[in-house]
Amino acid sequence: MNNIDLDKYFKPDLKQARKRTQSSIEELQFDIGDAHQKIGLGKTYKIDTYGCQANEADSETMAGILELMGFIATHDEAEADVIIINTCAIRENAESRIWGELGRLKNYKRQNPDLILGLAGCMAQEENVVERILKKYQHVDIVFGTHNIHKLPEYIETAMFNKERVIEVFSREGDIIENLPKVRQHKFKAWVNIMFGCDEFCTYCIVPYTRGKERSRSREEIVGEVFELVKQGYQEVTLLGQNVNAYGKDFKDVDYTFGDLLRDLEQTGIKRIRFTTSHPHDLDLKTMEAMRDCPHVMPFFHLPVQSGSNPILKRMNRHYTKDSYLAKLNELKTIVPGISVTTDIIVGFPGETEEDFLETLDLVNLAQFEGAFTFVFSKREGTPAAKYEDNTPEDVKKQRLYILNERINEGYLKGNTRFLDQIVHVLVDGVSKHDDTVLAGYSEHNKLVNFKGDPSLIGTIVPVKITQAKTWFLLGELA
Ligand code: SAH
Ligand code: SF4
Ligand code: F3S
């Protein structure tokens, strides 16, 4: 296959994806249509999900669509008729794993030429990825991006009956599709998208290109979804967005933002409300006050800081300084006493000096984070930082990560120790991986708690007295 017409496909375009216009966002309704409903009868599917909660939620939608088409889920790759890899592009190592997976799956395609192999998610939004798939991964049948999951029935139909490859990735800013079916992973905890996209354009980050313009779902849709979840017995929702603090800022005719949404969801009867992720620059007083006033909004906040050095923050395009971040954090801790705060930090951003890194360590000490996801900077093609001069050796970056992690781990332990001898309330997730007489779940402050109990408690919220605090979890007994 040397003469593939690379232009016949709808391929991604990062320059196009960067554009943001004032055009209004359309709300469209998903409809499966009769023709697609029986295509999957007697057939099975498997979805492998990488990346963040946005992808977890998207995979639930893909599963919902496939099941409407008649497919049923399988865990067995050898048996599956459709395999979809929902990919993440955030760092190079995330992508390397997926390339490896795609290579491995080629064997199944050899055994079963009718197998339909699909690549979805953020990697599909990248030009270089799609070019490589076209040229070197002939066994991938369908490539679709984050904006056109609703068109999956068409793609499956084309791949199945016309035996054609389907490559369709939109780089436009995106609409909102409602009425999407979902097969949720959990029976009592649910993801609820409140907005899509990101307009922050942090200079290292690929997400604004892979997820498009910031667009908020309407209050009615979100509240309606949570009401429905309560009716079905759900205990907890996690509101999802790349920057939930910007929720509603795109509404043209109403003044309705994240704090208002929290207050409305408080009234739905859902026991626990969580959210992720927040940008410090958009976190406002209204949100903090809503957290203070709404007992069902959990006292936990993931507030990515990325760096403690002002010059680095500026080059990251983060719109705050070390001091303004700390001031906001203190305000949050004053308004919501006892709140647990975690963060994300990148080390080895291009041009990060030892002095910059020490600023980050200082910020970690001052902020008293109770946990963090820490990363070494990874160059993402198409982002501004990919062109920044970067002369810090890789082993220095790794050393910085190691030192940072040591500090962060002290924070984890300190954050757990403050609950010794106290009663916390745990939403029981399941039995512990190591001992099936032990239950595991998360407290209000998002601490993992293990305690002895009967599996009938799974899915309920129970009081647990904490008897021991470890770095990664708490031990307790039913109170
Ligand atoms: N919208 C969210 C999540 C973004 S991705 C937020 O702003 O917090 C999660 C984390 O991945 C980011 O917070 C950042 O710390 C990290 N990250 C993003 N791009 C990266 C890159 N190019 N290299 C290393 N880490 C990166
Ligand atoms: Fe990426 Fe920044 Fe948007 Fe988060 S806020 S998704 S780090 S661009
Ligand atoms: Fe990865 Fe896309 Fe999420 S790049 S982190 S799956 S938004």
Coordinates of C-alpha atoms and ligand atoms in Angstrom, one line a residue:
M1 CA 0.0 0.0 0.0
N2 CA 2.4 2.7 -1.2
N3 CA 0.0 5.0 -2.9
I4 CA -2.4 5.8 -0.1
D5 CA -4.2 9.1 -0.8
L6 CA -3.4 10.8 2.4
D7 CA -5.7 13.7 1.6
K8 CA -8.9 11.8 1.3
Y9 CA -9.3 11.7 5.1
F10 CA -10.6 14.3 7.6
K11 CA -7.3 14.8 9.5
P12 CA -6.5 16.9 12.5
D13 CA -4.9 20.3 12.1
L14 CA -3.3 21.8 15.2
K15 CA -3.2 25.3 13.8
Q16 CA -6.9 25.1 13.3
A17 CA -7.4 23.6 16.7
R18 CA -5.7 26.6 18.3
K19 CA -8.3 29.1 16.9
R20 CA -10.9 30.5 19.2
T21 CA -13.7 32.6 17.7
Q22 CA -16.8 34.2 19.2
S23 CA -19.1 31.9 17.2
S24 CA -21.9 30.6 19.4
I25 CA -21.9 27.0 20.6
E26 CA -24.6 24.7 19.3
E27 CA -26.3 22.2 21.5
L28 CA -27.1 19.1 19.4
Q29 CA -29.1 16.0 20.4
F30 CA -27.7 12.6 19.8
D31 CA -30.0 10.1 18.1
I32 CA -28.9 6.6 17.2
G33 CA -31.3 6.1 14.3
D34 CA -33.0 2.8 13.5
A35 CA -30.5 1.7 10.9
H36 CA -27.7 1.5 13.4
Q37 CA -29.5 -0.2 16.2
K38 CA -28.9 -3.8 15.2
I39 CA -25.5 -3.7 13.7
G40 CA -23.8 -5.0 16.8
L41 CA -26.2 -7.8 17.7
G42 CA -24.3 -11.0 18.6
K43 CA -21.0 -9.1 18.6
T44 CA -18.8 -7.9 21.4
Y45 CA -16.6 -4.8 22.2
K46 CA -13.8 -3.8 24.4
I47 CA -12.6 -0.3 25.3
D48 CA -9.2 0.5 26.7
T49 CA -9.0 3.9 28.4
Y50 CA -5.9 5.9 29.1
G51 CA -5.6 9.4 30.5
C52 CA -7.8 11.6 32.7
Q53 CA -11.3 11.4 33.9
A54 CA -12.5 13.2 30.7
N55 CA -11.5 10.1 28.8
E56 CA -13.1 7.8 31.5
A57 CA -16.3 9.7 30.9
D58 CA -15.9 9.6 27.1
S59 CA -15.4 5.8 27.3
E60 CA -18.7 5.5 29.2
T61 CA -20.3 7.3 26.3
M62 CA -18.7 5.1 23.7
A63 CA -19.8 2.0 25.6
G64 CA -23.3 3.5 25.8
I65 CA -23.4 4.0 22.0
L66 CA -22.0 0.6 21.3
E67 CA -24.6 -1.1 23.6
L68 CA -27.4 0.8 21.9
M69 CA -26.1 -0.7 18.6
G70 CA -26.4 -4.2 20.2
F71 CA -22.8 -4.9 21.1
I72 CA -22.1 -6.4 24.4
A73 CA -18.9 -5.8 26.5
T74 CA -16.1 -8.4 26.8
H75 CA -12.8 -8.4 28.7
D76 CA -11.3 -10.8 26.2
E77 CA -9.4 -9.2 23.4
A78 CA -9.2 -12.5 21.5
E79 CA -13.0 -12.6 21.3
A80 CA -13.8 -8.9 20.7
D81 CA -15.3 -7.8 17.4
V82 CA -14.5 -4.2 18.2
I83 CA -11.6 -2.8 20.2
I84 CA -11.3 0.9 20.8
I85 CA -8.3 2.5 22.4
N86 CA -9.2 5.8 24.0
T87 CA -5.9 7.6 24.1
C88 CA -4.1 10.4 26.0
A89 CA -1.6 12.8 24.6
I90 CA -0.6 14.7 27.7
R91 CA 3.0 13.4 27.9
E92 CA 5.3 11.4 25.7
N93 CA 5.3 8.3 27.9
A94 CA 1.5 8.2 27.7
E95 CA 1.8 8.1 24.0
S96 CA 4.6 5.5 23.9
R97 CA 2.5 3.0 25.9
I98 CA -0.3 3.4 23.4
W99 CA 2.0 2.9 20.3
G100 CA 3.2 -0.3 22.0
E101 CA -0.4 -1.4 22.6
L102 CA -1.3 -0.8 18.9
G103 CA 1.6 -2.9 17.9
R104 CA 0.5 -5.7 20.2
L105 CA -3.1 -5.6 18.9
K106 CA -1.9 -6.3 15.4
N107 CA -1.8 -10.0 16.3
Y108 CA -5.5 -10.1 17.1
K109 CA -6.2 -8.5 13.8
R110 CA -4.2 -11.3 12.1
Q111 CA -6.2 -13.9 13.9
N112 CA -9.5 -12.2 13.2
P113 CA -9.4 -10.0 10.1
D114 CA -13.0 -8.9 10.8
L115 CA -11.9 -7.3 14.1
I116 CA -12.5 -3.5 14.0
L117 CA -9.7 -1.6 15.7
G118 CA -10.4 2.0 16.6
L119 CA -8.2 4.8 17.9
A120 CA -10.0 7.6 19.8
G121 CA -9.3 10.4 22.2
C122 CA -6.6 13.0 22.5
M123 CA -3.9 11.4 20.4
A124 CA -6.3 11.2 17.5
Q125 CA -6.4 15.0 17.5
E126 CA -2.7 15.2 16.7
E127 CA -1.5 15.6 13.2
N128 CA 1.7 13.6 13.6
V129 CA -0.2 10.7 15.2
V130 CA -2.7 10.4 12.3
E131 CA 0.1 10.6 9.7
R132 CA 1.9 7.8 11.5
I133 CA -1.3 5.6 11.7
L134 CA -2.0 6.2 8.0
K135 CA 1.5 5.2 6.9
K136 CA 2.5 2.6 9.4
Y137 CA -0.5 1.2 11.2
Q138 CA -2.6 -0.2 8.5
H139 CA -4.4 -2.5 10.9
V140 CA -6.1 0.5 12.6
D141 CA -9.6 0.8 11.0
I142 CA -11.1 3.8 12.6
V143 CA -9.6 7.0 13.9
F144 CA -11.9 9.5 15.5
G145 CA -11.3 12.4 17.9
T146 CA -12.8 13.9 21.0
H147 CA -15.4 16.0 19.1
N148 CA -17.2 13.3 17.2
I149 CA -17.8 10.4 19.5
H150 CA -21.5 10.7 18.6
K151 CA -20.7 9.6 15.1
L152 CA -19.3 6.2 16.2
P153 CA -22.3 4.3 14.7
E154 CA -21.6 5.6 11.2
Y155 CA -17.9 4.8 11.5
I156 CA -18.5 1.2 12.7
E157 CA -21.0 0.8 9.9
T158 CA -18.5 2.0 7.2
A159 CA -15.6 -0.1 8.6
M160 CA -17.8 -3.2 8.9
F161 CA -19.8 -3.2 5.7
N162 CA -17.7 -1.1 3.3
K163 CA -14.4 -2.5 4.6
E164 CA -13.0 1.1 4.4
R165 CA -10.7 2.8 6.8
V166 CA -12.4 5.7 8.5
I167 CA -10.3 8.7 9.6
E168 CA -12.4 11.6 10.8
V169 CA -11.0 14.1 13.3
F170 CA -12.5 17.5 13.7
S171 CA -10.3 20.4 14.7
R172 CA -13.1 22.9 14.9
E173 CA -13.9 24.4 18.2
G174 CA -16.7 22.0 19.0
D175 CA -20.3 21.8 19.9
I176 CA -22.1 20.2 22.8
I177 CA -23.9 17.0 22.2
E178 CA -26.6 16.1 24.6
N179 CA -28.7 13.0 25.1
L180 CA -25.7 10.7 24.8
P181 CA -26.2 7.2 26.2
K182 CA -23.7 6.0 28.9
V183 CA -22.7 2.8 30.5
R184 CA -21.3 3.9 33.8
Q185 CA -18.3 2.1 35.3
H186 CA -19.6 2.4 38.9
K187 CA -23.0 1.9 40.5
F188 CA -22.8 4.6 43.1
K189 CA -20.1 7.1 41.9
A190 CA -20.6 8.9 38.6
W191 CA -18.6 11.3 36.4
V192 CA -20.7 14.3 35.2
N193 CA -19.3 16.5 32.5
I194 CA -20.0 20.2 33.2
M195 CA -17.9 21.7 30.6
F196 CA -15.6 20.7 27.7
G197 CA -12.4 22.1 26.3
C198 CA -9.9 24.6 27.7
D199 CA -9.0 28.2 26.7
E200 CA -6.1 28.6 29.1
F201 CA -3.3 27.6 26.7
C202 CA -0.6 26.9 29.3
T203 CA 2.4 26.8 27.1
Y204 CA 3.4 23.2 27.8
C205 CA -0.1 21.7 27.4
I206 CA -1.7 19.9 24.4
V207 CA -5.2 19.8 25.9
P208 CA -6.5 23.1 24.4
Y209 CA -5.7 21.6 21.0
T210 CA -7.1 18.2 21.7
R211 CA -10.3 19.2 23.5
G212 CA -11.2 22.5 21.8
K213 CA -12.8 25.7 23.1
E214 CA -14.2 26.0 26.6
R215 CA -17.9 25.3 26.4
S216 CA -20.3 24.8 29.4
R217 CA -23.2 22.5 29.5
S218 CA -26.5 24.2 30.5
R219 CA -27.6 24.2 34.1
E220 CA -30.7 22.3 33.2
E221 CA -28.8 19.4 31.6
I222 CA -26.4 19.1 34.5
V223 CA -29.0 19.4 37.3
G224 CA -31.3 17.0 35.3
E225 CA -28.5 14.4 35.0
V226 CA -27.7 14.6 38.7
F227 CA -31.3 14.2 39.7
E228 CA -31.5 11.1 37.5
L229 CA -28.4 9.7 39.2
V230 CA -29.9 10.3 42.6
K231 CA -33.0 8.4 41.5
Q232 CA -30.8 5.5 40.4
G233 CA -29.2 5.4 43.9
Y234 CA -25.9 7.2 43.1
Q235 CA -24.1 8.6 46.2
E236 CA -21.4 10.7 44.6
V237 CA -20.8 12.8 41.5
T238 CA -17.5 14.2 40.3
L239 CA -18.1 17.2 38.1
L240 CA -15.6 17.2 35.2
G241 CA -14.0 19.9 33.2
Q242 CA -10.4 20.9 32.4
N243 CA -11.0 24.1 34.3
V244 CA -14.3 23.8 36.2
N245 CA -13.7 27.2 37.7
A246 CA -14.3 28.7 34.3
Y247 CA -17.8 27.1 34.2
G248 CA -20.4 29.4 32.8
K249 CA -18.0 32.1 31.7
D250 CA -19.0 31.3 28.1
F251 CA -22.7 31.9 28.7
K252 CA -23.7 35.0 26.8
D253 CA -27.1 35.7 28.3
V254 CA -27.0 34.5 31.9
D255 CA -24.7 35.2 34.9
Y256 CA -24.3 31.7 36.2
T257 CA -21.0 30.3 37.2
F258 CA -19.4 27.4 39.1
G259 CA -20.5 28.6 42.6
D260 CA -24.1 28.8 41.5
L261 CA -23.9 25.4 40.0
L262 CA -22.6 23.9 43.3
R263 CA -25.5 25.5 45.2
D264 CA -28.0 24.1 42.8
L265 CA -26.5 20.6 42.9
E266 CA -26.5 20.7 46.7
Q267 CA -30.3 20.7 46.4
T268 CA -30.6 17.6 44.3
G269 CA -30.2 15.2 47.2
I270 CA -26.8 13.7 46.0
K271 CA -24.8 12.9 49.1
R272 CA -21.4 13.9 47.8
I273 CA -20.2 16.4 45.2
R274 CA -16.6 16.5 44.0
F275 CA -15.0 18.2 41.1
T276 CA -11.8 18.3 39.0
T277 CA -9.8 20.2 37.8
S278 CA -9.5 23.8 38.8
H279 CA -7.3 26.6 37.6
P280 CA -6.2 28.9 40.4
H281 CA -6.6 32.0 38.3
D282 CA -10.3 31.3 37.9
L283 CA -11.1 30.2 41.4
D284 CA -13.4 32.8 42.9
L285 CA -14.9 33.8 46.2
K286 CA -18.3 32.6 45.1
T287 CA -17.0 29.1 44.7
M288 CA -15.3 29.1 48.1
E289 CA -18.4 30.4 49.8
A290 CA -20.6 27.8 48.1
M291 CA -18.2 25.1 49.4
R292 CA -18.5 26.5 52.9
D293 CA -22.3 26.6 52.7
C294 CA -23.0 23.3 51.0
P295 CA -22.3 20.3 53.3
H296 CA -22.6 17.9 50.3
V297 CA -19.7 19.5 48.5
M298 CA -16.7 17.6 49.9
P299 CA -13.9 19.5 51.7
F300 CA -11.2 18.6 49.1
F301 CA -9.6 20.7 46.5
H302 CA -7.1 19.8 43.7
L303 CA -5.5 23.1 42.8
P304 CA -2.6 22.6 40.3
V305 CA 0.2 25.1 40.9
Q306 CA 2.8 23.7 38.4
S307 CA 5.7 25.7 39.7
G308 CA 6.7 28.0 42.6
S309 CA 8.9 30.2 40.4
N310 CA 7.5 33.4 39.1
P311 CA 9.5 33.6 35.9
I312 CA 8.6 29.9 35.1
L313 CA 4.9 30.6 35.9
K314 CA 5.0 33.5 33.5
R315 CA 6.5 31.4 30.7
M316 CA 3.9 28.7 31.4
N317 CA 1.2 31.4 30.9
R318 CA -0.4 30.5 34.2
H319 CA -1.6 34.1 35.1
Y320 CA -0.6 34.0 38.8
T321 CA 2.5 34.3 40.9
K322 CA 3.8 32.3 43.8
D323 CA 2.4 34.9 46.3
S324 CA -1.0 35.3 44.6
Y325 CA -1.4 31.5 44.5
L326 CA -0.6 31.3 48.2
A327 CA -2.9 34.1 49.0
K328 CA -5.8 32.4 47.2
L329 CA -5.0 29.1 48.9
N330 CA -5.0 30.8 52.3
E331 CA -8.4 32.4 51.5
L332 CA -9.7 29.0 50.6
K333 CA -8.4 27.5 53.8
T334 CA -9.9 30.3 55.9
I335 CA -13.3 30.1 54.2
V336 CA -13.4 26.3 54.3
P337 CA -11.6 25.3 57.5
G338 CA -9.9 21.9 57.4
I339 CA -10.1 21.5 53.6
S340 CA -7.5 19.1 52.1
V341 CA -5.6 20.5 49.1
T342 CA -3.6 18.6 46.6
T343 CA -1.8 19.9 43.5
D344 CA 0.1 19.1 40.2
I345 CA 3.7 20.2 39.7
I346 CA 6.0 20.0 36.6
V347 CA 9.7 20.0 37.1
G348 CA 12.3 20.6 34.4
F349 CA 10.2 23.1 32.4
P350 CA 12.5 24.6 29.7
G351 CA 15.0 27.0 31.4
E352 CA 14.1 25.9 35.0
T353 CA 17.2 26.8 37.1
E354 CA 18.2 25.4 40.5
E355 CA 16.9 28.6 42.0
D356 CA 13.5 28.2 40.3
F357 CA 13.3 24.7 41.6
L358 CA 14.1 25.9 45.1
E359 CA 11.1 28.3 44.8
T360 CA 8.9 25.3 44.0
L361 CA 10.2 23.5 47.1
D362 CA 9.5 26.6 49.2
L363 CA 6.0 26.8 47.9
V364 CA 5.4 23.2 48.7
N365 CA 6.5 23.9 52.3
L366 CA 4.3 26.9 52.6
A367 CA 1.2 25.4 50.9
Q368 CA 1.2 22.3 53.0
F369 CA -0.2 20.2 50.2
E370 CA -1.6 16.8 51.2
G371 CA -0.7 15.2 48.0
A372 CA 0.5 15.9 44.4
F373 CA 0.9 14.5 41.0
T374 CA 4.4 15.4 39.9
F375 CA 5.8 15.2 36.4
V376 CA 8.9 15.9 34.4
F377 CA 8.2 18.3 31.6
S378 CA 7.4 16.5 28.4
K379 CA 7.7 18.3 25.0
R380 CA 4.4 18.3 23.1
E381 CA 4.7 19.1 19.4
G382 CA 2.6 22.1 18.4
T383 CA 2.7 23.8 21.9
P384 CA 4.8 27.0 22.4
A385 CA 7.0 25.4 25.1
A386 CA 8.2 22.8 22.6
K387 CA 10.2 25.5 21.0
Y388 CA 11.7 26.9 24.3
E389 CA 15.3 26.4 24.9
D390 CA 15.8 23.5 27.2
N391 CA 19.3 22.8 28.4
T392 CA 18.7 21.1 31.7
P393 CA 20.1 17.6 31.6
E394 CA 17.6 14.8 32.0
D395 CA 19.3 13.4 35.1
V396 CA 19.0 16.7 36.8
K397 CA 15.3 16.8 36.1
K398 CA 14.9 13.3 37.5
Q399 CA 16.9 14.3 40.6
R400 CA 14.6 17.3 41.1
L401 CA 11.5 15.1 40.7
Y402 CA 12.9 12.7 43.3
I403 CA 13.6 15.5 45.8
L404 CA 10.2 17.0 45.2
N405 CA 8.5 13.6 45.7
E406 CA 10.2 13.2 49.1
R407 CA 8.7 16.5 50.2
I408 CA 5.3 15.7 48.8
N409 CA 5.2 12.3 50.6
E410 CA 5.8 14.1 53.9
G411 CA 2.7 16.1 53.1
Y412 CA 0.7 13.0 52.4
L413 CA 1.6 11.5 55.8
K414 CA 1.0 14.8 57.6
G415 CA -2.4 15.1 55.9
N416 CA -3.4 11.6 57.0
T417 CA -2.1 11.9 60.5
R418 CA -4.5 14.8 61.3
F419 CA -7.3 12.3 61.2
L420 CA -5.9 10.0 63.9
D421 CA -8.6 9.1 66.5
Q422 CA -11.2 11.0 64.5
I423 CA -14.4 9.7 62.9
V424 CA -14.5 10.1 59.2
H425 CA -17.3 9.0 56.8
V426 CA -16.3 6.6 54.1
L427 CA -18.1 5.8 50.9
V428 CA -17.2 2.2 50.6
D429 CA -15.8 1.3 47.1
G430 CA -15.2 -2.4 47.5
V431 CA -13.0 -4.9 49.3
S432 CA -9.2 -4.2 49.6
K433 CA -7.0 -5.6 46.9
H434 CA -4.8 -7.4 49.5
D435 CA -7.4 -8.8 51.9
D436 CA -11.0 -9.5 51.2
T437 CA -12.1 -9.1 54.8
V438 CA -11.0 -5.5 54.6
L439 CA -13.1 -2.8 52.9
A440 CA -11.7 0.3 51.2
G441 CA -13.2 3.6 50.3
Y442 CA -12.7 7.4 50.5
S443 CA -13.4 9.8 53.3
E444 CA -14.9 13.4 52.9
H445 CA -11.3 14.7 52.5
N446 CA -10.6 12.1 49.8
K447 CA -8.4 9.9 52.0
L448 CA -8.2 6.3 51.2
V449 CA -9.5 4.3 54.3
N450 CA -9.2 0.6 55.0
F451 CA -11.3 -1.1 57.7
K452 CA -12.8 -4.5 58.5
G453 CA -16.4 -4.8 57.5
D454 CA -19.0 -6.8 55.6
P455 CA -19.1 -6.4 51.8
S456 CA -22.8 -5.6 52.1
L457 CA -21.6 -2.1 53.1
I458 CA -20.2 -1.5 49.6
G459 CA -21.9 1.5 48.0
T460 CA -22.9 3.0 51.4
I461 CA -21.4 5.8 53.5
V462 CA -20.3 4.6 56.9
P463 CA -18.6 6.2 60.0
V464 CA -15.1 4.9 60.6
K465 CA -12.8 5.7 63.6
I466 CA -9.2 6.2 62.4
T467 CA -6.7 4.1 64.3
Q468 CA -3.5 4.4 62.2
A469 CA -2.2 6.8 59.6
K470 CA 0.2 5.7 56.9
T471 CA 1.6 7.7 54.0
W472 CA -0.8 6.4 51.4
F473 CA -3.9 5.4 53.5
L474 CA -5.6 5.3 56.8
L475 CA -6.6 2.3 58.9
G476 CA -9.7 2.4 61.0
E477 CA -12.6 0.5 62.5
L478 CA -16.4 0.9 62.0
A479 CA -17.6 3.4 64.5
Ligands
SAH1 N1 -6.8 20.8 33.2 C1 -6.2 20.2 34.2 C2 -5.4 18.9 33.8 C3 -4.4 19.1 32.9 S1 -3.4 17.7 32.6 C4 -5.4 21.2 34.9 O1 -5.1 22.3 34.5 O2 -5.0 20.9 36.0 C5 -2.8 17.3 34.2 C6 -1.5 17.7 34.6 O3 -0.5 17.2 33.6 C7 -1.3 19.2 34.5 O4 -1.7 19.8 35.7 C8 0.2 19.3 34.4 O5 0.8 19.3 35.7 C9 0.6 18.0 33.7 N2 1.1 18.3 32.3 C10 0.4 18.8 31.3 N3 1.1 19.0 30.2 C11 2.4 18.5 30.6 C12 3.6 18.4 29.9 N4 3.7 18.8 28.6 N5 4.7 17.8 30.5 C13 4.5 17.4 31.8 N6 3.4 17.5 32.5 C14 2.3 18.1 31.9
SF4_2 FE1 -3.7 22.3 30.1 FE2 -3.5 24.6 31.4 FE3 -5.8 23.9 30.3 FE4 -5.0 22.5 32.4 S1 -5.5 24.7 32.3 S2 -5.8 21.7 30.5 S3 -2.8 22.5 32.2 S4 -3.9 24.3 29.2
F3S3 FE1 -4.9 13.1 28.4 FE2 -6.6 14.3 26.9 FE3 -7.1 14.0 29.4 S1 -4.5 14.5 26.7 S2 -5.0 14.0 30.3 S3 -6.9 12.4 28.0 S4 -7.7 15.7 28.2

